[in-house]
Coordinates of C-alpha atoms and ligand atoms in Angstrom, one line a residue:
X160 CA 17.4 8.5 3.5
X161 CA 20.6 6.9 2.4
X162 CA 21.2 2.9 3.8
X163 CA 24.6 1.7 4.1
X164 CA 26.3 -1.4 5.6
X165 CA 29.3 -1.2 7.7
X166 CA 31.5 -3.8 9.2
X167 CA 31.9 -1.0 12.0
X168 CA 32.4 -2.2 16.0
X169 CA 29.2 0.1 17.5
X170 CA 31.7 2.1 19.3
X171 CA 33.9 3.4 16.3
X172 CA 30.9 4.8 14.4
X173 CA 30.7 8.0 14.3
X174 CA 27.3 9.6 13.8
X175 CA 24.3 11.8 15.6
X176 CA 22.9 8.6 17.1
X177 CA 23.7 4.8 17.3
X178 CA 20.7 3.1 17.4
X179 CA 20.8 -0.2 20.1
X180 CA 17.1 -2.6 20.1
X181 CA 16.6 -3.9 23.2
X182 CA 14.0 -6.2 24.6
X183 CA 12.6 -6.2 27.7
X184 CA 15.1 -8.7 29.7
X185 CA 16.9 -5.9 31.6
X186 CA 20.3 -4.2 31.2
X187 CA 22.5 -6.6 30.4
X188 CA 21.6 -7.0 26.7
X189 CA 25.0 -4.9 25.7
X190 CA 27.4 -5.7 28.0
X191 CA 29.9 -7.5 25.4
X192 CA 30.4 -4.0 23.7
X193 CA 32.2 -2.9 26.7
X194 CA 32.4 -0.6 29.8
X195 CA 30.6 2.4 28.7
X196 CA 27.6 0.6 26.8
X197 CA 27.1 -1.1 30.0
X198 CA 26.7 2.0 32.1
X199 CA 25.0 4.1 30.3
X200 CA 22.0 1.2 29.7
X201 CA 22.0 0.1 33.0
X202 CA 21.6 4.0 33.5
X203 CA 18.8 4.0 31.3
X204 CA 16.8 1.1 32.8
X205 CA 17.4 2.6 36.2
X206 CA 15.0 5.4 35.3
X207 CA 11.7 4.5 33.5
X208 CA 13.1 2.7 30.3
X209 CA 12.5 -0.6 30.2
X210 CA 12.5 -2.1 27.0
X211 CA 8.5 -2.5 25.9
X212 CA 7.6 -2.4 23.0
X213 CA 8.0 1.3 20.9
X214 CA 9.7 2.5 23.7
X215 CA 12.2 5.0 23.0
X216 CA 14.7 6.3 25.5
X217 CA 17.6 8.7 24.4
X218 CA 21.0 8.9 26.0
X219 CA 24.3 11.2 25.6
X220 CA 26.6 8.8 24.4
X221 CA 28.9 8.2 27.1
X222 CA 33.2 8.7 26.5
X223 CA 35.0 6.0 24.3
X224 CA 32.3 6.4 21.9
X225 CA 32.1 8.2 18.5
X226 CA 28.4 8.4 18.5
X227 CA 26.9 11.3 19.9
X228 CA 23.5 10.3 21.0
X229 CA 22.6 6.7 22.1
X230 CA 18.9 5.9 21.2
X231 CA 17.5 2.9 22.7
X232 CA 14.4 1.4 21.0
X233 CA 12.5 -1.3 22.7
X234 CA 11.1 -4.3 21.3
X235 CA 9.1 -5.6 23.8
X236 CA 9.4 -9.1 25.6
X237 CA 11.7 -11.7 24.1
X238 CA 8.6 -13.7 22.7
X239 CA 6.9 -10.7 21.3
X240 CA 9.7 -9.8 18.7
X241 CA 8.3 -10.0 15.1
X242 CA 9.2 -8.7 12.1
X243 CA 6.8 -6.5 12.3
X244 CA 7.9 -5.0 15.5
X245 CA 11.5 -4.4 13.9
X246 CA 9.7 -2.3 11.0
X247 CA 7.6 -0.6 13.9
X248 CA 10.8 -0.2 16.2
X249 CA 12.3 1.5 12.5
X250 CA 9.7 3.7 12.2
X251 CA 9.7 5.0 15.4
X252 CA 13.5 5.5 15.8
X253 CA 13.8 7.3 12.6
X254 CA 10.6 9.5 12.8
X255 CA 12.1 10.9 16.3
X256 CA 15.5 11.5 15.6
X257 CA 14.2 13.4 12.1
X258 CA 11.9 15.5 14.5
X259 CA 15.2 16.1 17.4
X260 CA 16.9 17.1 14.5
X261 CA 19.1 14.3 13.9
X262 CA 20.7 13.6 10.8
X263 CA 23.3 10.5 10.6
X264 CA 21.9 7.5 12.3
X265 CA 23.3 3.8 13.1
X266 CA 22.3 0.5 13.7
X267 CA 23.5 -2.0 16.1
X268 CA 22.1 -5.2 13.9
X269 CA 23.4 -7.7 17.0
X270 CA 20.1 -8.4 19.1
X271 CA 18.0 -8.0 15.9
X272 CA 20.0 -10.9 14.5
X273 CA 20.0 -12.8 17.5
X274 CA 16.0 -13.1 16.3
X275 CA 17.5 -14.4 13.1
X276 CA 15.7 -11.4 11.7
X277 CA 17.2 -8.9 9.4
X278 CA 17.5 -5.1 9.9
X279 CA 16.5 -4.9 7.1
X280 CA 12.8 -5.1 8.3
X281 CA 13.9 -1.8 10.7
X282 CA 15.4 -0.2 7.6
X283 CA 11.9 -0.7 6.1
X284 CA 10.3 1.0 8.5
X285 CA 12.4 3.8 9.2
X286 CA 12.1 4.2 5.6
X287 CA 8.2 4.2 5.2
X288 CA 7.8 6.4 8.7
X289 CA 10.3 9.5 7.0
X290 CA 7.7 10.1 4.0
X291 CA 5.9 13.4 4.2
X292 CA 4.0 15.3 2.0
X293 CA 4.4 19.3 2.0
X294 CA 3.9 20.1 -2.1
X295 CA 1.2 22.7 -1.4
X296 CA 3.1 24.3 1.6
X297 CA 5.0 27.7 0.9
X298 CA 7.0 26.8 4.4
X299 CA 8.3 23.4 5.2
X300 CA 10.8 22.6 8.1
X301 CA 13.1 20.5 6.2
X302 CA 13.8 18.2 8.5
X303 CA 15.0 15.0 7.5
X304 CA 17.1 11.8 8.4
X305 CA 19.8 11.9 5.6
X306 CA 21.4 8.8 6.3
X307 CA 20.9 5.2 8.3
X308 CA 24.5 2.8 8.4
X309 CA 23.9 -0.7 9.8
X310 CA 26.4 -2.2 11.1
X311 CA 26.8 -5.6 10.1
X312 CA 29.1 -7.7 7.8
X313 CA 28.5 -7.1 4.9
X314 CA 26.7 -10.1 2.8
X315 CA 25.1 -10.4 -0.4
X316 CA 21.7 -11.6 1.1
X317 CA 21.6 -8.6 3.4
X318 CA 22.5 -5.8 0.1
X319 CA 19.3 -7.4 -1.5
X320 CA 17.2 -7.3 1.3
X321 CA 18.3 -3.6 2.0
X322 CA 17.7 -2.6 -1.9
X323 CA 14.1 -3.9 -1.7
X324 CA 13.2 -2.2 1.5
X325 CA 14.2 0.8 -0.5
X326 CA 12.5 -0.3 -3.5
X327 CA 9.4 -0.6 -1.2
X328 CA 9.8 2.7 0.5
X329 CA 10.0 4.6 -2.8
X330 CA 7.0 2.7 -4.4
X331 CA 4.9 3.5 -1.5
X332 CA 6.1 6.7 -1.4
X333 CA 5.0 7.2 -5.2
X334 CA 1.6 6.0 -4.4
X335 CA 1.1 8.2 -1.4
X336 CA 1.8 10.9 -3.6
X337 CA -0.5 10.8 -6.2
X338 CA -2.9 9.4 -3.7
X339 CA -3.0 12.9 -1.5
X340 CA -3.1 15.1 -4.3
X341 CA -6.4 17.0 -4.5
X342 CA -8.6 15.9 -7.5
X343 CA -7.9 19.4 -9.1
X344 CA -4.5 18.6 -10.0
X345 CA -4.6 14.7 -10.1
X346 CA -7.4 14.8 -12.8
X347 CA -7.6 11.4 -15.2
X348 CA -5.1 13.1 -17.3
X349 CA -2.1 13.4 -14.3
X350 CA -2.7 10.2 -13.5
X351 CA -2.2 8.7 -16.7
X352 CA 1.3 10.8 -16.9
X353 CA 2.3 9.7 -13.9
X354 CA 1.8 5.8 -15.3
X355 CA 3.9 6.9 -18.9
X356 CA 6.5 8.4 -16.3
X357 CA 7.3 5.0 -15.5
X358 CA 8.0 3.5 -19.0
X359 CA 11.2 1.7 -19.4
X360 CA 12.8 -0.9 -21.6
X361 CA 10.4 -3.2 -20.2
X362 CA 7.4 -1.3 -19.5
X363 CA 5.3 0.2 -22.1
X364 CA 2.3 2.2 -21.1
X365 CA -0.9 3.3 -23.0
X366 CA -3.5 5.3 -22.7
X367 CA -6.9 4.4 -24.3
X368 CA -9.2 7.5 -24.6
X369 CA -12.6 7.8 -24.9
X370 CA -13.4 6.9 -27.8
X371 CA -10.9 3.5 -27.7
X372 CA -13.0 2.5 -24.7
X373 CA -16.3 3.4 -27.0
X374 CA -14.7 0.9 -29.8
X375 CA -13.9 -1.4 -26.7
X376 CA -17.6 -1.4 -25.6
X377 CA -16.7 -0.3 -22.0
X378 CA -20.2 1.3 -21.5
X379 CA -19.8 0.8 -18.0
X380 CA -16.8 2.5 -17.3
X381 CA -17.9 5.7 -19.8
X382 CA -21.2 5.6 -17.8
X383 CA -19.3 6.4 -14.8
X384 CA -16.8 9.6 -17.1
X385 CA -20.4 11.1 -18.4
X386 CA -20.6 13.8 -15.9
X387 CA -17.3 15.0 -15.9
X388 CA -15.3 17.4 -18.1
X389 CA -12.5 15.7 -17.2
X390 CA -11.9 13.5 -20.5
X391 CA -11.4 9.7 -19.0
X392 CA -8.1 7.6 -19.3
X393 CA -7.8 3.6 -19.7
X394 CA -4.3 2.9 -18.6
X395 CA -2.7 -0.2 -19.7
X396 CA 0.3 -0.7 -18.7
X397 CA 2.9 -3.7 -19.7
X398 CA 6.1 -5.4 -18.2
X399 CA 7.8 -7.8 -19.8
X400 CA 10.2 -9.8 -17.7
X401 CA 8.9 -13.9 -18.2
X402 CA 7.6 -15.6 -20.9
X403 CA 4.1 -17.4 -18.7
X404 CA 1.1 -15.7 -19.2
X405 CA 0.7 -12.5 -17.3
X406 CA -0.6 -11.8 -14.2
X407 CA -2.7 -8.7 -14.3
X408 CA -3.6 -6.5 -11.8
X409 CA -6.9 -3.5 -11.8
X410 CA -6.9 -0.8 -9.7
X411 CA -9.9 1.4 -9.2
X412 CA -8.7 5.1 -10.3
X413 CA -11.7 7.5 -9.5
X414 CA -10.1 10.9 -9.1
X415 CA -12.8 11.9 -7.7
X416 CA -16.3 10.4 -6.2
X417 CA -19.1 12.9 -5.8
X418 CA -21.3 10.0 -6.1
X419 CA -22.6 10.8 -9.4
X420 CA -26.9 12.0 -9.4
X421 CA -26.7 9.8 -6.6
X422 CA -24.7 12.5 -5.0
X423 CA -22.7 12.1 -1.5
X424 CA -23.7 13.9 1.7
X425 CA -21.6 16.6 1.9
X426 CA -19.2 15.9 4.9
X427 CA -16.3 14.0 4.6
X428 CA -16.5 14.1 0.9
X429 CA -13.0 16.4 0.5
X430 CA -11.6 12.4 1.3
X431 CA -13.3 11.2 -2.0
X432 CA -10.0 12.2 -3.8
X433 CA -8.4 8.9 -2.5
X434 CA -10.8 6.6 -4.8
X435 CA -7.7 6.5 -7.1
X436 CA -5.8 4.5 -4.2
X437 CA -6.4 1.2 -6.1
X438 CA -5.0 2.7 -9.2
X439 CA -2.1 4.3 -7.4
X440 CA -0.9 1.3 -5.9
X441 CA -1.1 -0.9 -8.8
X442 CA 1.6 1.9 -10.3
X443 CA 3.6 1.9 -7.5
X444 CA 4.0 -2.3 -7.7
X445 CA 4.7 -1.7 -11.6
X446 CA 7.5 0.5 -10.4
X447 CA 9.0 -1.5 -8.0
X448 CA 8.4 -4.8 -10.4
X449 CA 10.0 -3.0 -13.1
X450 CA 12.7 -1.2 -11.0
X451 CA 13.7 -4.8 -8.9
X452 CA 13.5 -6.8 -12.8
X453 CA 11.5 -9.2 -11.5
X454 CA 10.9 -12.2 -13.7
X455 CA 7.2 -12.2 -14.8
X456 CA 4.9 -10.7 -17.0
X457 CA 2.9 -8.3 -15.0
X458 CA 0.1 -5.9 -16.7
X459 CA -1.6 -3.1 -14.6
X460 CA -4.7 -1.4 -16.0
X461 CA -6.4 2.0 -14.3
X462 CA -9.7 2.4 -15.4
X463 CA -9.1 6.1 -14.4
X464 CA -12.4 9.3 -14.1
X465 CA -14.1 11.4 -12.4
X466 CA -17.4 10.5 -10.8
X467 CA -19.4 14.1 -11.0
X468 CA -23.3 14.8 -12.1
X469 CA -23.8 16.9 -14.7
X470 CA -26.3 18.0 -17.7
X471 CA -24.9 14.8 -18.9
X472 CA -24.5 12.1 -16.3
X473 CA -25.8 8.5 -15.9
X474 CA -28.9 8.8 -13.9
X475 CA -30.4 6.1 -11.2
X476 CA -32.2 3.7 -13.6
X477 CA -30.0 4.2 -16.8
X478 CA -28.9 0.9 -18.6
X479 CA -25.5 -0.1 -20.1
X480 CA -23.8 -2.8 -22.1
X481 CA -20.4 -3.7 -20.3
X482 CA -17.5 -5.3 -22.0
X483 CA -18.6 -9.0 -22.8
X484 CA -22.0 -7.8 -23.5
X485 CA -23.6 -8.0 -20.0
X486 CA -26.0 -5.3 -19.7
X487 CA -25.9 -3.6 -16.3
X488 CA -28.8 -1.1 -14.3
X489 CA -27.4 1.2 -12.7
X490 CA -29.6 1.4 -9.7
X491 CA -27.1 3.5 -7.9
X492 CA -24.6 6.0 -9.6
X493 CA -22.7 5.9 -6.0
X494 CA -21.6 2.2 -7.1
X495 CA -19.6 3.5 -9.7
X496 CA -16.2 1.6 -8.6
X497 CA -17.9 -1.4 -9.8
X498 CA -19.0 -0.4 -13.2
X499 CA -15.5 0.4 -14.2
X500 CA -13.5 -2.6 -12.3
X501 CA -16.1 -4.6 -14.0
X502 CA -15.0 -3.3 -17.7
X503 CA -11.3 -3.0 -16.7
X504 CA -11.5 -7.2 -15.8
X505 CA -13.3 -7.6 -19.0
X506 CA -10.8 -6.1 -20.5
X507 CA -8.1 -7.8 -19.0
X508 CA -9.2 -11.4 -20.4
X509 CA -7.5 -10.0 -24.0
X510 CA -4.4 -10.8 -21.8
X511 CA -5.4 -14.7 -21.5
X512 CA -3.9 -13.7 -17.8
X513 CA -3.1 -16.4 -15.6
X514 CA -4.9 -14.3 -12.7
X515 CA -6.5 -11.2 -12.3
X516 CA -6.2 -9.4 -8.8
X517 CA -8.2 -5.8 -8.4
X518 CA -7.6 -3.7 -6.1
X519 CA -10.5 -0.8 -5.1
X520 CA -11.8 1.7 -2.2
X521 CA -15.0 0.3 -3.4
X522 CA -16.9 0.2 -0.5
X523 CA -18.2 2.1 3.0
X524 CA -19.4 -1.2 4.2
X525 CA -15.1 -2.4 4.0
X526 CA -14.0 -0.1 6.5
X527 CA -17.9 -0.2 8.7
X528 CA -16.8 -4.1 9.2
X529 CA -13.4 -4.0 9.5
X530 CA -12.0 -0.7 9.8
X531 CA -8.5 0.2 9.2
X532 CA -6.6 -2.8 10.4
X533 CA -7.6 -4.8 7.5
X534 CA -8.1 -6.0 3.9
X535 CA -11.4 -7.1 2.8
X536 CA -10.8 -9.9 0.1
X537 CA -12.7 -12.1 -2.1
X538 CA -12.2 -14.4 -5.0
X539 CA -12.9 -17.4 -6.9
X540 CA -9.5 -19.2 -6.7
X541 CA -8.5 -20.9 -3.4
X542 CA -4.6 -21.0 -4.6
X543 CA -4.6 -17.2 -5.3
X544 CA -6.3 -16.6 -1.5
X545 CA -4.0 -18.7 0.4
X546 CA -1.2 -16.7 -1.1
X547 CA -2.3 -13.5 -1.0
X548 CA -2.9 -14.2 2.8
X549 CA 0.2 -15.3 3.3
X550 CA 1.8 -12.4 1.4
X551 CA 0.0 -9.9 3.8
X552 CA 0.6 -11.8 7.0
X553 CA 4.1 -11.5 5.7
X554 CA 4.5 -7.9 5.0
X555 CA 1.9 -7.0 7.2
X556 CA -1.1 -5.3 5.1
X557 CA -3.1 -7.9 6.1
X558 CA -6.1 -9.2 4.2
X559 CA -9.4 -11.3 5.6
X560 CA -11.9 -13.4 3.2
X561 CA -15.0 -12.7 3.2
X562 CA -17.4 -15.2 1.6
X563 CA -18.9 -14.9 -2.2
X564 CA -21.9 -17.6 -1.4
X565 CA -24.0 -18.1 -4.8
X566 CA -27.0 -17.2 -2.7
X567 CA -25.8 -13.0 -3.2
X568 CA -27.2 -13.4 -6.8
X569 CA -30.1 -12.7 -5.4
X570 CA -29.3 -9.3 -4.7
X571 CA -27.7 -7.9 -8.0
X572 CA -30.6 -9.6 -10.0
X573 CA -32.5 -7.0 -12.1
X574 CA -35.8 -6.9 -12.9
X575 CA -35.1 -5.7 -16.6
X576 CA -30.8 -6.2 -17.1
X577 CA -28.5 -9.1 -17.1
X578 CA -27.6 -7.1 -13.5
X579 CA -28.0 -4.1 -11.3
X580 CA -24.8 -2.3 -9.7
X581 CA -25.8 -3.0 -6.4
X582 CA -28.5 -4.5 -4.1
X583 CA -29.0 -1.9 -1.3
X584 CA -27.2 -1.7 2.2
X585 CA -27.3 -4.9 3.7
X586 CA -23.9 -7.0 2.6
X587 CA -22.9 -4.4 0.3
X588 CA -19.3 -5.4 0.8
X589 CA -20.0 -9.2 -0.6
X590 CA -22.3 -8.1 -3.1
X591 CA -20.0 -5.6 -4.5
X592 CA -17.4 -8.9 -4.9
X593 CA -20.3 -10.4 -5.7
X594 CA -21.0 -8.1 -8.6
X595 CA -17.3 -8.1 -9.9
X596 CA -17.3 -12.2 -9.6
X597 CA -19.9 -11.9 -12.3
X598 CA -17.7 -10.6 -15.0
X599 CA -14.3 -12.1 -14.1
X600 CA -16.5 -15.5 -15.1
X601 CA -13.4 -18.3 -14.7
X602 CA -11.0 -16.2 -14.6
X603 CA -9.1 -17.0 -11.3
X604 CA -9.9 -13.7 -9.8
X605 CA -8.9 -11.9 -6.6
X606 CA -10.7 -8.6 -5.1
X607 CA -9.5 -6.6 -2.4
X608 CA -11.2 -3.5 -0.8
X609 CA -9.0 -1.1 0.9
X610 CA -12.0 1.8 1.8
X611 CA -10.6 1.1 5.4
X612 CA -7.5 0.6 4.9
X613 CA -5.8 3.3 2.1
X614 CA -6.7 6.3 4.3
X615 CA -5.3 6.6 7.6
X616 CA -6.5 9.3 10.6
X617 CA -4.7 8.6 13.2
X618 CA -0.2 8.3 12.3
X619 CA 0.6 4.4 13.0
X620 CA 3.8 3.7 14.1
X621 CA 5.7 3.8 10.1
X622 CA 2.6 5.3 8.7
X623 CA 1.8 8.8 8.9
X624 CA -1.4 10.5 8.7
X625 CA -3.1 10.5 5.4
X626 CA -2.7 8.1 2.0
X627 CA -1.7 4.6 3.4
X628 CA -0.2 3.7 0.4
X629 CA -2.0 0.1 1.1
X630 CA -1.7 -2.8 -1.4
X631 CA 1.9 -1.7 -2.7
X632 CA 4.0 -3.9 -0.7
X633 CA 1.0 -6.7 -0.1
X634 CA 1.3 -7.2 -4.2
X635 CA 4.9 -6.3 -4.7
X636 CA 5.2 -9.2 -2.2
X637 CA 2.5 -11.8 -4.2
X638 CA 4.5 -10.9 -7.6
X639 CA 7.7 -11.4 -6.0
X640 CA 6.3 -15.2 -5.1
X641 CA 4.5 -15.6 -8.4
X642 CA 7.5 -14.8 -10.0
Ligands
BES943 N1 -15.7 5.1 -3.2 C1 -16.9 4.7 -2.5 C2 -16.5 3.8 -1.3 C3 -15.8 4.4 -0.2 C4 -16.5 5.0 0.9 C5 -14.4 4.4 -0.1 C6 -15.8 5.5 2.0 C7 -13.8 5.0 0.9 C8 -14.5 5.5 2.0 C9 -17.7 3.9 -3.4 O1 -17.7 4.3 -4.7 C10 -19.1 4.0 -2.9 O2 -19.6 5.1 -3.0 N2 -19.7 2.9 -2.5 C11 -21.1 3.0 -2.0 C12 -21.8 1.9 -2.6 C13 -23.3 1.9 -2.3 C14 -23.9 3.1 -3.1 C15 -23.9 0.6 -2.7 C16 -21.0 2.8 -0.5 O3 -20.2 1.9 0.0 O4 -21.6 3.5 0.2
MN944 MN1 -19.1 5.9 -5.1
ZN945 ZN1 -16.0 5.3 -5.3

């Protein structure tokens, strides 16, 4: 969808439908745009529109106007307008007019400014609500909202807000992507050519193979690759925009988790192919970072396999040396998002970063405690939790601590290791933290679980069924402040 600005009265645009937010404070909210606006609202609220929140309500646009189709979007009570509701108001309005076969759309930007909020939030989530994915259907219906003008004065603040909704939008829509292709055809090997397909000027990607990460000493990661076919690929990648120490961020890329020997029941498992959804947002930030020039140094490594059994997998029991030297038991081959985070963070210190943030679906227990409304995170750096709270509050993938008390030791001790990959059921969400905490060491360290969060079941109001595309904006956002 194509976003433009106009310094257009709402009456002299012309296009399938003029888009007018209302609250819930009855009809009168349009009144200085004339005659015609006036009747055909106070038309609407006679029947059962009445402003609440993701209410649509569509109208023929009534003579004197250029506009078609009137759709009225509500935003709820006068105290209830956030900027959140614009983006859910967005998504809403554009996903039904896409669907009633609209194709131009406009904004009225007056009551949404009256919030001193910008449309650009509602550009956001129209934007975000218009993705689909249809690459393995022969017949799609080709529906789609070509273009959305806001009417507005045009302002240099408002042209840079627009840009990075788009910026956003295509980033998560990049992610999504790669996140809902099957595991056939996003193997270790797409996946790192989808990371060079973003090299630039100022981002240089590489891929270390197998035997790099032998040479490296990442025996946990290439514990985890053993039983696939699939040949792993450690992908580094490396903007340069500032001249502080980088910030680096890991995302979890398992194309695939069978569970290893310790195999998976069999239902649900088909969703295993979205274990690469850390991985896959971490490229879509680099591509926004990169894309927006953003003024920091900003690394993304994807520790990226396959998690199968085989003749030649890691089996319950089997020992490994990670990078730093910590030997790890790998009690469980199911807690194989650890083993390679853990080697990708140890990897990461080369970088003398001045944080480290990963980003994994690394655990059942994540979406059991919190399910999809939320972002487990832990960390050893107060600073980097405050923001990255703030960030999600912000653009609304929000995140929750969870504690990382020094009494979870306990439950990764081995009897025979420096450490076992996990220590059962009970607090498996901290202990998995708890586990990664151990080899981040003093680096100032963030994890976030998204196992709730990257996979979504039931369409939300800009986000439709499927990859959520989680942790894109929420870092785009932190890097944006860092920066
Ligand atoms: N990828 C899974 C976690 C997961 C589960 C993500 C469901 C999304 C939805 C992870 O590798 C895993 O299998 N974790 C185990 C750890 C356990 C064996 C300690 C889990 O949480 O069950
Ligand atoms: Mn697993
Ligand atoms: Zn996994």
């Amino acid at each position: 969808m194509n976003i433009s600005v106009k310094d257009l009265r709402e009456k002299d645009c012309a296009c399938d439908a003029l888009i007018l937010p209302v609250i819930e404070a009855g009809a009168k909210q349009y009144d200085h745009l004339g005659r015609s606006f006036e009747q055909a609202i106070k038309k609407a609220f006679s029947k059962k529109f009445s402003g609440k929140k993701n209410e649509l309500f569509l109208v023929p646009a009534p003579d004197g106007l250029k506009a078609e189709w009137i759709l009225l979007a509500g935003l709820g009570k006068k105290e209830e307008v956030t900027a959140e509701g614009l983006r859910q108001a967005g998504g809403r309005s554009a996903a039904y007019l896409r669907d009633n076969g609209m194709s131009k759309a406009a904004l009225s930007s007056k009551v949404i400014s009256s919030f001193k909020l910008s449309p650009s939030l509602f550009a956001e989530g129209a934007l975000l609500s218009l993705y689909s994915y249809s690459r393995y259907k022969k017949e799609t219906n080709g529906k789609t909202l070509g273009s959305l003008v806001v009417l507005s004065k045009p302002s240099k603040a408002l042209t840079q807000e627009l840009d990075w909704a788009d910026t956003m939008a295509s980033a998560v829509s990049f992610a999504k992507d790669l996140i809902n292709t099957p595991s056939n055809d996003m193997t270790p090997s797409h996946l790192a050519k989808a990371a060079l397909s973003l090299r630039s000027r100022k981002l240089s990607v590489s891929v270390l193979e197998r035997r790099d990460a032998q040479r490296l000493g990442m025996g946990a990661y290439l514990a985890v690759a053993k039983g696939s076919h699939e040949p792993p690929k450690f992908v580094v990648l490396q903007y340069k925009g500032g001249s502080k120490a980088p910030l680096v961020l890991v995302g979890k890329s398992i194309t695939f988790d069978s569970g290893g020997i310790s195999l998976k029941p069999a239902e649900g498992m088909e969703k295993m192919k979205y274990d690469m959804a850390g991985g896959a947002a971490v490229l879509g930030v680099m591509k926004a970072v990169s894309e927006a020039a953003l003024p920091i140094n900003l690394i993304g490594v994807l520790p990226a396999t396959e998690n199968l059994p085989g003749g030649s997998a890691t089996k319950p029991g089997d020992i490994v040396k990670a990078v730093g030297g910590k030997t790890v038991e790998i009690v469980n081959t199911d807690a194989e998002g650890r083993l390679v985070v853990a080697d990708a963070i140890g990897y990461a210190k080369r970088f003398k970063p001045r944080a480290v943030v990963d980003i994994a679906t690394l655990t059942g227990a994540c979406s059991i405690a919190l399910g999809g409304e939320v972002i487990a995170m832990m960390g050893n750096d107060k600073g980097l939790l405050d923001t990255l709270k703030r960030c999600g509050d912000n653009v609304y993938e929000r995140v929750w601590e969870m504690p990382l008390f020094e009494e979870y030791k306990e439950y990764v001790k081995s009897d025979i290791a420096d450490i076992k990959n996990t220590g059962g059921r009970t607090g498996s969400l901290v202990t998995s933290a708890y586990f990664l905490k151990e080899f981040a060491g003093d680096v100032p360290w963030v994890h976030l679980d998204i196992a709730g969060t990257a996979w979504v079941e039931r369409e939300r109001p800009y986000i439709p069924k499927g990859a959520s595309g989680v942790g894109v904006r929420l870092l785009s956002q932190f890097v944006r402040e860092l920066a």
